[in-house]
Coordinates of C-alpha atoms (C1' of nucleotides) in Angstrom, one line a residue:
Chain A
M1278 CA -117.5 59.0 95.7
R1279 CA -116.8 57.5 92.4
L1280 CA -114.4 58.6 89.7
S1281 CA -116.1 58.5 86.3
T1282 CA -115.1 55.8 84.0
R1283 CA -114.2 58.6 81.6
A1284 CA -111.3 59.4 84.0
Q1285 CA -110.3 55.8 84.4
Y1286 CA -110.3 55.3 80.6
A1287 CA -108.4 58.4 80.0
V1288 CA -105.6 57.4 82.4
R1289 CA -105.5 53.9 80.9
A1290 CA -105.4 55.3 77.4
M1291 CA -102.7 57.8 78.3
V1292 CA -100.6 55.0 79.7
D1293 CA -101.1 53.0 76.6
L1294 CA -100.1 56.0 74.4
S1295 CA -97.1 56.6 76.5
L1296 CA -96.0 53.0 76.3
Y1297 CA -96.5 52.5 72.6
S1298 CA -95.5 55.9 71.2
Q1299 CA -91.8 56.5 70.9
G1300 CA -92.3 59.9 69.4
R1301 CA -94.4 58.4 66.7
P1302 CA -98.2 59.0 66.6
V1303 CA -100.5 56.3 67.9
S1304 CA -103.9 56.0 66.4
L1305 CA -107.0 55.7 68.6
K1306 CA -107.9 52.6 66.7
E1307 CA -104.8 50.9 68.2
I1308 CA -105.6 52.0 71.7
S1309 CA -109.2 51.1 71.3
R1310 CA -108.2 47.6 70.3
R1311 CA -105.6 47.1 73.0
K1312 CA -107.6 48.6 75.8
E1313 CA -111.1 47.5 74.7
I1314 CA -112.5 51.0 74.8
P1315 CA -115.1 52.0 72.2
L1316 CA -113.4 54.0 69.5
N1317 CA -116.0 56.7 69.5
Y1318 CA -115.8 57.1 73.2
L1319 CA -112.0 57.4 73.0
E1320 CA -112.4 60.1 70.4
Q1321 CA -114.4 62.2 72.8
L1322 CA -111.8 61.7 75.5
F1323 CA -109.0 62.7 73.3
F1324 CA -110.9 65.7 72.1
R1325 CA -110.8 66.9 75.6
L1326 CA -107.2 65.8 76.2
K1327 CA -106.1 67.8 73.2
K1328 CA -108.0 70.9 74.4
G1329 CA -106.3 70.4 77.7
Q1330 CA -102.9 70.4 75.9
I1331 CA -101.9 67.0 77.2
V1332 CA -101.7 65.5 73.8
T1333 CA -101.2 66.8 70.2
S1334 CA -102.6 65.2 67.1
V1335 CA -101.3 64.3 63.7
R1336 CA -103.9 64.1 61.0
G1337 CA -104.0 61.9 57.9
P1338 CA -102.9 58.3 57.4
G1339 CA -100.2 57.2 59.8
G1340 CA -101.5 59.9 62.1
G1341 CA -102.7 59.7 65.7
Y1342 CA -101.9 61.3 69.0
V1343 CA -98.6 62.1 70.7
L1344 CA -97.8 63.3 74.2
A1345 CA -97.6 67.0 74.3
R1346 CA -94.9 66.8 77.0
Q1347 CA -92.5 64.4 78.6
E1348 CA -94.0 61.6 80.6
S1349 CA -92.5 63.0 83.7
A1350 CA -94.3 66.3 83.1
I1351 CA -97.8 64.8 82.8
K1352 CA -99.6 64.3 86.1
V1353 CA -102.4 61.9 86.6
G1354 CA -104.4 64.7 88.3
E1355 CA -104.2 66.7 85.1
I1356 CA -105.6 64.0 83.0
V1357 CA -108.4 63.4 85.5
V1358 CA -109.3 67.1 85.8
T1359 CA -109.2 67.5 82.0
V1360 CA -111.8 64.8 81.3
E1361 CA -113.8 65.2 84.5
E1362 CA -114.2 69.0 84.5
Q1363 CA -114.7 69.0 88.3
L1364 CA -112.8 67.2 91.0
N1365 CA -114.4 68.9 93.9
P1366 CA -116.2 66.5 96.3
V1367 CA -119.1 69.0 96.9
A1368 CA -120.8 71.5 94.7
C1369 CA -120.2 74.5 96.9
L1370 CA -116.5 74.3 96.2
D1371 CA -117.0 74.8 92.5
E1372 CA -116.1 78.1 91.0
G1373 CA -119.0 80.5 90.7
D1374 CA -121.1 78.7 93.3
R1375 CA -123.0 81.1 95.5
S1376 CA -124.8 78.8 97.8
C1377 CA -122.0 78.9 100.4
Q1378 CA -121.2 82.5 100.8
R1379 CA -120.2 82.7 104.4
E1380 CA -117.4 80.3 104.6
A1381 CA -116.5 81.3 108.1
R1382 CA -119.9 80.0 109.3
C1383 CA -119.8 76.8 107.3
L1384 CA -118.5 74.1 109.7
T1385 CA -118.2 71.3 107.3
H1386 CA -117.0 73.4 104.4
T1387 CA -113.5 73.1 105.7
V1388 CA -113.7 69.4 105.7
W1389 CA -114.7 69.1 102.0
Q1390 CA -112.2 71.7 101.0
G1391 CA -109.4 69.8 102.7
L1392 CA -110.6 66.6 101.1
G1393 CA -110.5 68.1 97.7
E1394 CA -107.0 69.3 98.2
R1395 CA -105.9 65.9 99.3
I1396 CA -107.4 64.2 96.3
K1397 CA -105.9 66.7 93.9
G1398 CA -102.5 66.6 95.7
F1399 CA -102.3 62.9 95.6
L1400 CA -103.2 62.5 92.0
D1401 CA -100.8 65.3 91.1
S1402 CA -98.0 63.5 92.9
I1403 CA -98.1 60.7 90.3
T1404 CA -96.9 61.1 86.8
L1405 CA -97.2 59.1 83.6
E1406 CA -93.6 58.2 84.0
D1407 CA -94.3 56.6 87.4
L1408 CA -96.9 54.4 85.8
T1409 CA -95.0 53.4 82.7
R1410 CA -91.8 52.8 84.5
E1411 CA -93.4 50.0 86.4
A1412 CA -94.8 48.5 83.1
R1413 CA -91.4 48.7 81.4
T1414 CA -89.5 46.8 84.1
R1415 CA -91.9 43.9 83.9
P1416 CA -91.0 40.8 81.9
T1417 CA -92.2 41.1 78.4
G1418 CA -94.4 38.5 76.7
E1419 CA -97.9 38.0 78.0
G1420 CA -97.4 40.9 80.3
S1421 CA -96.9 43.4 77.5
S1422 CA -100.1 42.5 75.7
G1423 CA -101.4 45.9 76.5
K1424 CA -104.3 45.0 78.6
D1425 CA -102.5 46.1 81.7
V1426 CA -105.2 47.9 83.5
C1427 CA -108.1 46.4 85.3
Q1428 CA -108.8 43.9 82.6
P1429 CA -108.0 40.3 83.4
V1430 CA -105.7 38.9 80.7
G1431 CA -106.7 35.2 80.9
Chain B
M723 CA -115.8 62.8 92.0
R724 CA -118.7 64.0 94.0
L725 CA -119.7 63.0 97.5
S726 CA -123.5 62.3 97.6
T727 CA -125.7 64.9 99.2
R728 CA -126.7 62.1 101.5
A729 CA -123.3 62.1 103.0
Q730 CA -123.2 65.9 103.3
Y731 CA -126.6 66.0 104.9
A732 CA -125.6 63.2 107.3
V733 CA -122.5 65.0 108.5
R734 CA -124.5 68.3 108.9
A735 CA -127.2 66.5 110.8
M736 CA -124.7 64.8 113.0
V737 CA -123.1 68.1 113.8
D738 CA -126.5 69.5 114.7
L739 CA -127.3 66.5 116.9
S740 CA -124.0 66.8 118.6
L741 CA -124.5 70.5 119.3
Y742 CA -128.0 70.4 120.5
S743 CA -128.1 67.1 122.4
Q744 CA -126.6 67.3 125.9
G745 CA -127.4 63.7 126.6
R746 CA -131.0 64.4 125.8
P747 CA -132.6 63.0 122.6
V748 CA -133.1 65.3 119.7
S749 CA -136.0 64.7 117.4
L750 CA -135.5 64.6 113.6
K751 CA -138.2 67.3 113.4
E752 CA -135.9 69.7 115.1
I753 CA -133.0 68.9 113.0
S754 CA -135.1 69.0 109.9
R755 CA -136.3 72.5 110.8
R756 CA -132.9 73.8 111.7
K757 CA -131.0 72.3 108.8
E758 CA -133.8 72.6 106.2
I759 CA -133.5 68.9 105.3
P760 CA -136.8 67.1 104.4
L761 CA -137.9 65.1 107.4
N762 CA -138.5 61.9 105.4
Y763 CA -135.1 62.1 104.0
L764 CA -133.6 62.5 107.4
E765 CA -135.4 59.5 108.6
Q766 CA -133.8 57.4 105.9
L767 CA -130.4 58.7 106.9
F768 CA -130.8 58.1 110.5
F769 CA -132.1 54.6 109.8
R770 CA -128.7 53.9 108.3
L771 CA -126.8 55.8 111.0
K772 CA -128.6 53.7 113.6
K773 CA -127.8 50.4 111.8
G774 CA -124.2 51.7 111.7
Q775 CA -124.3 52.1 115.5
I776 CA -123.4 55.8 115.3
V777 CA -126.6 56.9 117.0
T778 CA -129.2 55.3 119.2
S779 CA -132.9 56.1 119.3
V780 CA -135.5 56.8 122.0
R781 CA -139.0 56.2 120.9
G782 CA -142.2 57.9 121.9
P783 CA -143.0 61.5 122.8
G784 CA -140.0 63.4 123.8
G785 CA -137.9 60.9 122.0
G786 CA -135.3 61.3 119.3
Y787 CA -131.7 60.3 118.6
V788 CA -128.6 60.4 120.8
L789 CA -125.0 59.9 119.9
A790 CA -124.0 56.3 120.4
R791 CA -120.5 57.4 121.6
Q792 CA -118.6 60.4 122.6
E793 CA -118.1 63.1 119.9
S794 CA -114.4 62.4 120.0
A795 CA -115.0 58.8 119.1
I796 CA -117.1 59.5 116.0
K797 CA -115.2 60.0 112.8
V798 CA -116.5 61.9 109.8
G799 CA -115.3 59.0 107.6
E800 CA -117.6 56.6 109.6
I801 CA -120.6 58.8 109.0
V802 CA -119.9 59.0 105.3
V803 CA -119.2 55.4 104.8
T804 CA -122.3 54.4 106.7
V805 CA -124.7 56.4 104.5
E806 CA -122.8 56.1 101.2
E807 CA -122.1 52.3 101.4
Q808 CA -119.1 52.7 99.2
L809 CA -116.2 55.2 99.3
N810 CA -114.0 53.6 96.7
P811 CA -113.1 55.8 93.8
V812 CA -113.4 52.9 91.3
A813 CA -115.6 49.8 91.2
C814 CA -112.9 47.3 91.0
L815 CA -111.9 48.1 94.6
D816 CA -115.2 47.1 95.9
E817 CA -115.5 43.9 97.8
G818 CA -116.5 41.0 95.7
D819 CA -115.6 42.6 92.4
R820 CA -114.1 40.1 90.1
S821 CA -113.2 42.3 87.1
C822 CA -109.7 43.1 88.3
Q823 CA -108.3 39.8 89.3
R824 CA -104.6 40.2 88.6
E825 CA -103.8 43.2 90.6
A826 CA -100.1 42.8 89.9
R827 CA -100.7 43.5 86.3
C828 CA -103.0 46.4 86.8
L829 CA -101.0 49.6 86.5
T830 CA -103.5 52.1 87.5
H831 CA -105.1 49.9 90.2
T832 CA -102.4 51.0 92.6
V833 CA -103.3 54.7 92.0
W834 CA -107.0 54.3 92.7
Q835 CA -106.2 52.1 95.7
G836 CA -103.9 54.8 97.1
L837 CA -106.5 57.4 96.4
G838 CA -109.1 55.5 98.3
E839 CA -106.9 55.1 101.2
R840 CA -106.1 58.8 101.3
I841 CA -109.7 59.8 101.2
K842 CA -110.6 57.4 104.0
G843 CA -107.6 58.4 106.0
F844 CA -108.4 62.0 105.8
L845 CA -112.0 61.7 106.7
D846 CA -111.1 59.4 109.5
S847 CA -108.7 62.0 110.9
I848 CA -111.6 64.3 111.7
T849 CA -114.0 63.7 114.5
L850 CA -117.4 65.2 115.4
E851 CA -115.6 66.9 118.3
D852 CA -113.3 68.7 115.9
L853 CA -116.3 70.1 114.1
T854 CA -118.4 71.1 117.1
R855 CA -115.5 72.6 119.0
E856 CA -115.2 75.2 116.4
A857 CA -118.9 76.0 116.6
R858 CA -118.9 76.3 120.3
T859 CA -116.1 78.8 120.5
R860 CA -118.0 81.1 118.2
P861 CA -120.0 84.0 119.5
T862 CA -123.6 83.0 120.1
G863 CA -126.6 84.8 118.7
E864 CA -127.1 84.7 115.0
G865 CA -124.2 82.4 114.7
S866 CA -125.9 79.7 116.7
S867 CA -129.0 79.7 114.6
G868 CA -128.1 76.2 113.6
K869 CA -127.8 76.8 109.9
D870 CA -124.1 76.5 110.1
V871 CA -123.4 74.5 107.1
C872 CA -123.3 75.6 103.5
Q873 CA -126.5 77.5 103.9
P874 CA -126.2 81.2 103.8
V875 CA -127.9 82.7 106.8
G876 CA -128.8 86.1 105.3
Chain C
dA925 C1' -108.4 60.1 44.1
dC926 C1' -108.5 57.5 48.0
dA927 C1' -107.8 55.7 52.5
dT928 C1' -106.7 56.8 57.0
dA929 C1' -107.6 59.0 61.0
dC930 C1' -108.7 63.1 63.5
dT931 C1' -112.9 66.5 64.5
dT932 C1' -117.3 67.7 66.2
dG933 C1' -122.1 67.6 67.5
dA934 C1' -126.2 65.3 68.5
dC935 C1' -128.5 61.8 70.8
dA936 C1' -130.3 57.5 73.1
dA937 C1' -130.0 54.2 76.9
dT938 C1' -128.9 53.2 81.3
dT939 C1' -128.1 54.1 85.9
dA940 C1' -127.8 56.6 90.2
dT941 C1' -129.5 60.0 93.1
dA942 C1' -132.6 62.9 95.4
dG943 C1' -136.7 63.4 97.3
dT944 C1' -141.7 62.1 98.2
dA945 C1' -145.3 59.3 100.1
dA946 C1' -147.5 56.3 103.0
dG947 C1' -148.4 53.3 106.5
dG948 C1' -146.7 51.1 110.5
dT949 C1' -144.8 50.5 115.5
dA950 C1' -143.4 51.9 120.1
dT951 C1' -144.0 54.7 124.1
dG952 C1' -144.9 58.5 127.2
dT953 C1' -148.8 61.4 128.9
dT954 C1' -153.4 62.5 130.2
Chain D
dA257 C1' -157.6 53.4 127.3
dA258 C1' -156.9 56.9 124.1
dC259 C1' -154.0 60.0 122.0
dA260 C1' -150.0 62.3 120.4
dT261 C1' -145.4 62.1 119.4
dA262 C1' -141.7 60.3 116.9
dC263 C1' -139.2 56.6 115.3
dC264 C1' -139.3 52.6 111.6
dT265 C1' -139.6 50.7 107.0
dT266 C1' -140.7 50.1 102.2
dA267 C1' -141.9 51.6 97.8
dC268 C1' -141.9 54.7 94.3
dT269 C1' -141.1 58.7 91.1
dA270 C1' -138.8 62.3 88.9
dT271 C1' -134.6 64.2 87.6
dA272 C1' -130.0 64.4 86.4
dA273 C1' -125.6 62.5 85.1
dT274 C1' -123.1 59.2 82.8
dT275 C1' -122.0 56.1 79.4
dG276 C1' -121.8 54.9 75.1
dT277 C1' -123.5 55.2 70.0
dC278 C1' -124.2 57.4 65.6
dA279 C1' -123.3 60.2 61.9
dA280 C1' -121.2 63.4 59.2
dG281 C1' -117.4 66.2 58.4
dT282 C1' -112.2 67.8 57.7
dA283 C1' -107.3 67.3 57.0
dT284 C1' -103.5 64.9 54.9
dG285 C1' -100.2 61.4 53.3
dT286 C1' -99.7 58.0 49.5

DNA sequence: ACATACTTGACAATTATAGTAAGGTATGTT
DNA sequence: AACATACCTTACTATAATTGTCAAGTATGT
């Protein structure tokens, strides 16, 4: 029951983007440096995030990525779904799956369905704003080094 | 964000055991036949379920497995955790993980932690009794063929 | 022109999962 | 005692997914 590191990276990167961009584009190089995520890997992630209309891009020197919407309008669940493709706990919940045709007879189906809904619901209840608000109210200095997420600073 | 098929099989098998055992041991051969799960694979699962004290075993001819407790005292979450080992959405929540030492600085940590708690909480809110009750109130006949879970009957 | 930085596809390495195989042990029945 | 049943345990293989790398391209500001 593991979230892919893709999803974890994506959320971390989006938090970084949100914190360091004040309307100005942030290059992946910057994010890569701050968050210690391989640049090429980030590029893949942001390719998806752009397709998912969560960010927009600015090409050329001084370019980079910008949030497509306000922080408060970007849900963590969105980010995760965009890079993960599927958030369903079991395959038979996926769209187009035909292995579980008679839902009424499927005892455990209801359980997995409910589980999926809880997961999605929870992640959708948290916005980028919620995550950055916390970071902004912290004392600056070491704490604002950017490595805020699951990476020991010392 | 997929649950392993191990976990899905385990829950299905436990439902089967619960339905067909009235105090009497049910052999894995039976369950294997009804649920179309490879016998050897089932053996592995029940090895874990026994260690997890969710079932007890009776050896020899006529033997099999029996629920270790009442249906109402066996939570789906327990079954899943027992065969999955880990239910945490991210690695840094695992016991003994040292990669995320300064929790206070980890912005997204809280999200994954909350997610893990929701998942566990939801699965723990459902018991075997909940699942079998539904099955028992259904009309018998084709519906009681045993293939009740994510396996089309026709 | 040149440098920056996004864009895109292909691919290799690693890991986890699913499933198979095989041999052993306990125990009830004849 | 012999046999059949069914649990017990370990080891292994194949497959798939994930993670991460590489490489070559395109757009654009200076």
